[in-house]
Coordinates of N, CA and C in Angstrom, one line a residue:
M1 N 67.8 59.5 150.2 CA 68.3 60.2 151.4 C 67.5 59.9 152.5
P2 N 67.8 58.8 153.4 CA 66.9 58.5 154.6 C 67.0 59.7 155.4
L3 N 65.9 60.2 156.0 CA 65.8 61.4 157.0 C 65.4 60.7 158.2
P4 N 65.9 60.9 159.4 CA 65.5 60.3 160.6 C 64.1 60.6 161.1
W5 N 63.4 61.6 160.6 CA 62.2 62.0 161.0 C 61.1 61.8 160.0
L6 N 61.5 61.1 158.9 CA 60.7 60.9 157.7 C 60.4 59.3 157.9
P7 N 59.0 59.0 157.8 CA 58.7 57.4 158.0 C 59.2 56.7 156.8
S8 N 59.5 55.5 157.2 CA 60.1 54.4 156.4 C 59.1 53.9 155.4
S9 N 59.4 53.5 154.2 CA 58.4 52.9 153.4 C 58.3 51.4 153.5
G10 N 59.1 51.0 154.5 CA 59.1 49.4 154.8 C 60.4 48.8 154.4
R11 N 61.1 49.2 153.4 CA 62.3 48.6 153.0 C 63.6 49.2 153.4
G12 N 63.4 50.1 154.4 CA 64.7 50.8 155.0 C 65.0 52.0 154.3
S13 N 64.1 52.5 153.2 CA 64.3 53.8 152.5 C 63.2 54.8 153.1
A14 N 63.6 56.0 153.0 CA 62.6 57.0 153.2 C 61.4 57.1 152.5
K15 N 60.4 57.2 153.1 CA 59.1 57.6 152.3 C 59.2 58.7 151.2
V16 N 58.6 58.3 150.2 CA 58.5 59.4 149.1 C 57.1 59.9 149.4
L17 N 57.1 61.1 149.6 CA 55.8 61.9 149.6 C 55.1 62.0 148.4
Q18 N 53.9 61.8 148.1 CA 53.1 62.0 146.7 C 52.6 63.4 146.8
W19 N 53.5 64.4 147.1 CA 53.3 65.7 147.1 C 53.8 66.5 145.9
L20 N 53.3 67.3 145.2 CA 53.8 68.0 144.2 C 54.1 69.5 144.8
A21 N 55.2 70.1 144.5 CA 55.5 71.2 144.9 C 56.2 72.1 143.8
V22 N 55.6 73.4 143.5 CA 56.3 74.3 142.7 C 56.8 75.3 143.5
L23 N 58.1 75.4 143.4 CA 59.0 76.5 144.1 C 59.0 77.8 143.3
D24 N 58.5 78.8 143.9 CA 58.7 80.3 143.2 C 60.2 80.6 143.2
S25 N 60.4 81.2 142.3 CA 61.8 81.8 142.2 C 62.5 82.3 143.4
S26 N 61.8 82.9 144.1 CA 62.2 83.5 145.5 C 63.0 82.4 146.3
V27 N 62.4 81.2 146.4 CA 62.9 80.1 147.2 C 64.3 79.7 146.6
Y28 N 64.4 79.5 145.2 CA 65.7 79.1 144.8 C 66.8 80.2 144.9
V29 N 66.3 81.5 144.6 CA 67.3 82.5 144.9 C 67.9 82.5 146.3
A30 N 66.8 82.6 147.2 CA 67.4 82.6 148.6 C 68.2 81.3 149.0
A31 N 67.9 80.2 148.6 CA 68.7 78.9 148.7 C 70.0 79.1 148.3
V32 N 70.3 79.7 147.2 CA 71.5 79.7 146.6 C 72.4 80.9 147.3
L33 N 71.7 82.1 147.6 CA 72.4 83.0 148.4 C 72.6 83.0 149.9
T34 N 72.0 81.9 150.6 CA 72.2 81.9 151.9 C 73.6 81.3 152.3
N35 N 74.1 81.7 153.4 CA 75.2 80.8 154.0 C 74.9 79.8 154.9
S36 N 73.5 79.8 155.4 CA 73.1 79.0 156.3 C 72.6 77.5 155.7
P37 N 73.4 76.5 156.1 CA 72.9 75.1 155.7 C 71.4 74.8 156.2
R38 N 71.1 75.4 157.2 CA 69.7 75.2 157.9 C 68.7 76.2 157.4
S39 N 68.9 76.9 156.3 CA 67.9 77.8 155.8 C 66.8 77.0 155.4
P40 N 65.5 77.4 155.6 CA 64.3 76.6 155.0 C 64.2 76.8 153.6
N41 N 64.7 77.7 152.9 CA 64.8 77.8 151.4 C 65.6 76.5 151.0
R42 N 66.9 76.6 151.5 CA 68.0 75.5 151.1 C 67.5 74.1 151.5
E43 N 66.9 73.8 152.6 CA 66.3 72.6 153.0 C 65.3 72.2 152.0
T44 N 64.3 73.1 151.7 CA 63.2 72.8 151.0 C 63.7 72.3 149.4
V45 N 64.7 72.9 148.9 CA 65.4 72.6 147.7 C 66.1 71.2 147.8
E46 N 66.8 71.0 148.7 CA 67.6 69.8 149.1 C 66.6 68.6 149.4
L47 N 65.5 68.9 149.7 CA 64.5 67.7 149.9 C 63.9 67.3 148.6
G48 N 63.7 68.3 147.7 CA 63.2 68.0 146.3 C 64.3 67.4 145.5
L49 N 65.6 67.7 145.7 CA 66.7 67.0 145.1 C 66.7 65.6 145.5
A50 N 66.4 65.4 146.7 CA 66.4 63.9 147.3 C 65.4 63.3 146.9
G51 N 64.4 63.9 146.4 CA 63.2 63.0 146.0 C 62.0 62.7 146.9
V52 N 62.2 63.6 148.1 CA 61.2 63.3 149.1 C 59.9 63.8 148.8
Y53 N 59.7 64.8 147.8 CA 58.5 65.1 147.3 C 58.7 65.5 145.7
I54 N 57.8 65.7 145.0 CA 57.9 65.8 143.5 C 58.1 67.4 143.4
L55 N 59.2 67.7 142.8 CA 59.6 69.1 142.6 C 59.4 69.4 141.1
A56 N 58.5 70.5 140.8 CA 58.2 70.8 139.5 C 58.7 72.4 139.3
T57 N 58.8 72.7 138.0 CA 59.3 74.0 137.6 C 58.8 74.2 136.4
S58 N 59.2 75.5 135.6 CA 58.9 75.8 134.4 C 60.1 76.6 133.9
E59 N 60.2 76.8 132.6 CA 61.2 77.6 131.9 C 61.1 79.0 132.5
Y60 N 60.1 79.6 132.7 CA 59.9 81.0 133.4 C 60.5 81.0 134.5
I61 N 60.3 80.0 135.4 CA 60.9 80.1 136.6 C 62.4 79.9 136.7
K62 N 62.8 79.1 135.8 CA 64.3 78.8 135.5 C 64.9 80.2 135.3
T63 N 64.4 80.6 134.2 CA 65.0 82.0 133.7 C 64.9 83.2 134.7
E64 N 63.8 83.2 135.5 CA 63.7 84.2 136.5 C 64.8 84.0 137.6
V65 N 65.0 82.7 138.0 CA 65.9 82.4 139.1 C 67.5 82.9 138.5
E66 N 67.9 82.4 137.3 CA 69.1 82.7 136.8 C 69.4 84.1 136.6
E67 N 68.3 84.8 136.2 CA 68.5 86.4 135.9 C 68.7 87.0 137.3
A68 N 67.9 86.6 138.3 CA 68.0 87.2 139.6 C 69.4 86.9 140.3
L69 N 69.9 85.7 140.0 CA 71.2 85.4 140.6 C 72.4 86.2 139.7
A70 N 72.2 86.4 138.6 CA 73.2 87.1 137.8 C 73.1 88.6 138.3
E71 N 71.9 89.0 138.5 CA 72.0 90.4 139.1 C 72.4 90.7 140.5
A72 N 72.4 89.5 141.1 CA 73.1 89.6 142.6 C 74.5 89.4 142.5
G73 N 75.3 89.1 141.3 CA 76.6 89.1 141.2 C 77.0 87.6 141.2
V74 N 76.2 86.6 141.1 CA 76.7 85.2 140.8 C 77.1 85.0 139.6
I75 N 78.5 84.4 139.4 CA 78.9 84.3 138.1 C 78.2 83.2 137.4
A76 N 78.1 83.1 136.0 CA 77.4 82.2 135.1 C 77.8 80.8 135.5
D77 N 78.9 80.4 135.7 CA 79.4 79.1 136.0 C 78.9 78.6 137.3
T78 N 78.9 79.3 138.1 CA 78.3 79.1 139.6 C 76.9 78.7 139.5
I79 N 76.2 79.5 138.7 CA 74.8 79.5 138.5 C 74.5 78.3 137.8
N80 N 75.1 77.9 136.8 CA 75.0 76.7 136.2 C 75.3 75.4 136.9
S81 N 76.5 75.4 137.6 CA 76.9 74.2 138.4 C 75.9 74.0 139.6
T82 N 75.3 75.1 140.1 CA 74.5 74.9 141.3 C 73.1 74.7 140.9
L83 N 72.6 75.0 139.8 CA 71.1 74.7 139.4 C 71.2 73.5 138.6
S84 N 71.9 73.2 138.0 CA 71.8 72.1 136.9 C 71.2 70.8 137.6
P85 N 71.8 70.5 138.8 CA 71.2 69.3 139.4 C 69.7 69.4 139.7
I86 N 69.4 70.7 140.1 CA 68.0 71.0 140.4 C 67.0 70.8 139.1
W87 N 67.5 71.3 137.8 CA 66.8 71.3 136.8 C 66.8 69.7 136.2
R88 N 67.6 69.0 136.4 CA 67.7 67.7 136.0 C 66.7 66.8 136.9
V89 N 66.6 67.2 138.2 CA 65.5 66.4 139.0 C 64.0 66.8 138.8
A90 N 64.0 68.1 138.5 CA 62.7 68.6 138.5 C 61.8 68.2 137.2
R91 N 60.4 68.1 137.6 CA 59.5 67.9 136.4 C 59.1 69.3 135.9
W92 N 59.1 69.2 134.6 CA 58.9 70.3 133.9 C 57.6 70.6 133.5
L93 N 57.1 71.7 133.7 CA 55.5 71.9 133.3 C 55.5 73.3 132.3
D94 N 54.5 72.9 131.6 CA 54.2 74.0 130.5 C 52.9 74.7 131.3
P95 N 53.2 76.1 131.4 CA 52.1 76.8 131.8 C 50.9 76.9 131.1
V96 N 49.8 76.8 131.8 CA 48.5 77.1 131.2 C 48.4 78.5 130.5
D97 N 47.4 78.6 129.5 CA 47.2 79.9 129.0 C 46.7 80.8 130.0
D98 N 47.2 82.2 129.7 CA 46.7 83.2 130.6 C 45.2 83.4 130.6
S99 N 44.6 83.8 131.7 CA 43.2 84.2 131.7 C 43.0 85.2 132.7
P100 N 41.8 86.1 132.5 CA 41.6 87.1 133.4 C 41.3 86.7 134.8
V101 N 40.8 85.4 135.0 CA 40.8 84.9 136.3 C 42.0 84.8 137.0
F102 N 43.0 84.6 136.5 CA 44.4 84.4 137.1 C 44.9 85.9 137.4
A103 N 44.5 87.0 136.6 CA 44.8 88.4 137.0 C 44.1 88.8 138.4
E104 N 42.8 88.2 138.5 CA 42.3 88.6 139.9 C 42.8 87.8 140.9
A105 N 43.3 86.5 140.7 CA 43.9 85.7 141.7 C 45.3 86.1 142.1
V106 N 46.0 86.6 141.3 CA 47.4 87.1 141.5 C 47.7 88.4 140.7
R107 N 47.6 89.4 141.3 CA 47.4 90.8 140.7 C 48.8 91.2 140.2
D108 N 50.0 90.8 140.5 CA 51.2 91.0 140.0 C 51.5 90.1 138.7
E109 N 51.8 90.8 137.6 CA 51.9 90.1 136.4 C 53.1 89.3 136.4
N110 N 54.1 89.6 137.0 CA 55.3 89.0 137.3 C 55.1 87.7 138.1
D111 N 54.2 87.6 138.8 CA 54.0 86.4 139.6 C 53.0 85.5 139.2
R112 N 52.1 85.9 138.1 CA 51.1 85.2 137.4 C 51.8 83.9 136.8
P113 N 52.9 84.1 136.2 CA 53.4 82.8 135.5 C 53.8 81.6 136.4
I114 N 54.0 82.0 137.7 CA 54.2 81.1 138.6 C 53.0 80.2 138.6
L115 N 51.9 80.9 138.9 CA 50.7 80.2 139.1 C 50.2 79.5 137.9
R116 N 50.5 80.1 136.8 CA 50.0 79.5 135.5 C 51.0 78.2 135.2
A117 N 52.3 78.1 135.7 CA 53.3 76.9 135.6 C 52.6 75.9 136.5
A118 N 52.2 76.2 137.9 CA 51.7 75.2 138.8 C 50.5 74.6 138.2
L119 N 49.5 75.3 137.5 CA 48.4 74.8 137.0 C 48.8 74.0 135.8
G120 N 49.8 74.1 135.2 CA 50.3 73.2 134.0 C 50.3 71.8 134.6
A121 N 50.4 71.5 135.9 CA 50.4 70.1 136.5 C 49.2 69.3 136.2
Y122 N 47.9 70.1 136.1 CA 46.9 69.5 135.8 C 46.8 68.9 134.2
T123 N 47.7 69.2 133.5 CA 47.8 68.7 132.0 C 48.6 67.4 132.1
V124 N 49.2 67.1 133.2 CA 50.3 65.9 133.2 C 49.6 64.7 134.0
P125 N 49.4 63.6 133.2 CA 48.5 62.6 133.8 C 48.8 62.1 135.1
D126 N 50.2 61.9 135.6 CA 50.6 61.3 136.9 C 50.4 62.5 137.9
L127 N 50.6 63.7 137.3 CA 50.5 64.8 138.4 C 49.3 65.4 138.9
A128 N 48.4 65.3 137.8 CA 47.0 65.9 138.0 C 46.3 65.4 139.3
P129 N 46.3 64.1 139.5 CA 45.5 63.4 140.5 C 46.1 63.6 141.8
L130 N 47.3 64.1 141.9 CA 48.0 64.1 143.2 C 47.2 64.9 144.2
P131 N 46.8 64.5 145.4 CA 46.0 65.4 146.3 C 46.5 66.4 147.0
D132 N 47.9 66.4 147.1 CA 48.7 67.4 147.9 C 49.6 68.3 146.9
K133 N 49.1 69.4 146.6 CA 49.8 70.2 145.7 C 50.2 71.5 146.4
Y134 N 51.4 72.2 146.5 CA 51.8 73.2 147.0 C 52.6 74.2 146.1
L135 N 52.3 75.4 146.3 CA 53.1 76.6 145.8 C 54.0 77.2 146.9
V136 N 55.2 76.9 147.0 CA 56.0 77.5 148.0 C 56.6 78.6 147.5
S137 N 56.4 79.6 148.4 CA 56.9 81.0 148.0 C 57.4 81.8 149.3
E138 N 58.3 82.8 149.2 CA 58.6 83.7 150.1 C 57.7 84.9 150.0
N139 N 57.2 85.0 148.9 CA 56.2 86.1 148.5 C 54.9 86.0 149.2
T140 N 54.8 86.3 150.4 CA 53.6 86.2 151.2 C 52.4 87.2 150.8
K141 N 52.9 88.2 150.1 CA 52.0 89.2 149.6 C 50.9 88.6 148.5
H142 N 51.6 87.9 147.5 CA 50.8 87.5 146.4 C 50.5 86.0 146.5
F143 N 51.2 85.3 147.3 CA 50.8 83.9 147.5 C 50.6 83.7 149.0
V144 N 49.7 84.2 149.7 CA 49.3 84.2 151.1 C 49.3 82.8 151.7
P145 N 50.1 82.5 152.6 CA 50.1 81.2 153.2 C 48.6 80.7 153.6
K146 N 48.5 79.4 153.3 CA 47.1 78.8 153.5 C 46.1 79.0 152.5
R147 N 46.4 80.1 151.6 CA 45.5 80.2 150.5 C 45.4 79.1 149.4
N148 N 44.3 78.8 149.0 CA 44.2 77.8 148.1 C 44.0 78.6 146.7
L149 N 45.0 78.2 145.7 CA 44.9 78.8 144.4 C 44.7 77.6 143.4
Y150 N 43.4 77.2 143.1 CA 43.2 76.3 142.2 C 43.6 74.8 142.6
G151 N 43.6 74.6 143.8 CA 44.1 73.3 144.2 C 45.4 73.4 144.9
F152 N 46.3 74.4 144.7 CA 47.6 74.5 145.3 C 47.5 75.4 146.5
E153 N 48.0 74.9 147.6 CA 48.1 75.4 148.7 C 49.3 76.5 148.7
C154 N 49.1 77.6 149.0 CA 50.4 78.6 149.2 C 51.0 78.4 150.6
I155 N 52.2 78.3 150.6 CA 52.9 77.9 151.8 C 54.5 78.6 151.7
T156 N 55.0 79.0 152.8 CA 56.3 79.3 153.0 C 57.2 78.4 152.9
P157 N 58.5 78.5 152.5 CA 59.5 77.2 152.9 C 59.4 76.6 154.3
G158 N 59.5 77.6 155.3 CA 59.3 77.1 156.6 C 58.2 76.4 156.9
G159 N 56.9 76.5 156.4 CA 55.7 76.1 156.6 C 55.8 74.6 155.9
F160 N 56.3 74.7 154.8 CA 56.4 73.4 153.8 C 57.1 72.3 154.6
L161 N 58.4 72.9 155.2 CA 59.2 71.8 156.0 C 58.3 71.5 157.2
A162 N 57.8 72.2 157.8 CA 57.0 71.8 159.1 C 55.9 70.9 158.6
A163 N 55.3 71.0 157.5 CA 54.4 70.0 157.1 C 54.9 68.5 156.7
I164 N 56.2 68.7 156.1 CA 56.9 67.5 155.8 C 57.3 66.6 157.3
R165 N 57.8 67.4 158.1 CA 58.0 66.9 159.5 C 56.9 66.4 160.1
R166 N 55.7 67.0 160.1 CA 54.5 66.4 160.8 C 54.2 65.0 160.2
V167 N 54.4 64.8 158.8 CA 54.1 63.6 158.2 C 55.1 62.4 159.0
G168 N 56.3 63.0 159.2 CA 57.4 62.2 159.8 C 57.0 61.7 161.4
T169 N 56.4 62.6 162.0 CA 55.9 62.3 163.4 C 54.7 61.4 163.4
K170 N 54.1 61.3 162.3 CA 52.9 60.3 162.5 C 53.1 58.9 162.0
A171 N 54.4 58.7 161.8 CA 54.8 57.3 161.4 C 54.6 56.3 162.4

């Protein structure tokens, strides 16, 4: 998906950023529920689908997203048809084992599995060395923007889009 503001890799195709992003369930849920095609949540998910960055997820995130959408009244067929392309493109991460240090870093026990999933990237040989890793979330209480959690920069969807666009302006 060539984007006018993303630099070309030299063969007429859009540059693929060697960025890894784990999207919190809040991003997916907001992306599905919004009516705005310009929603930062929706654009973040769409750029992951387009392969502009490496989108990563876990079973925990998938389950949390599907349950939240069902609670919001979205029917199962719509959930499946909307999310299945995302789940097919995403890199699946196995969360690291829980640790007391994670409880200190992220106090909410429902958010810790998001961090643990992100840290699972360090067990995947082609993902571990990537220098740019992001944990994208609307939850700025537990994932404070610009905070570095074990090599993952916490960032909002809007901040993530701005970072992608900054790369495009440096072409």
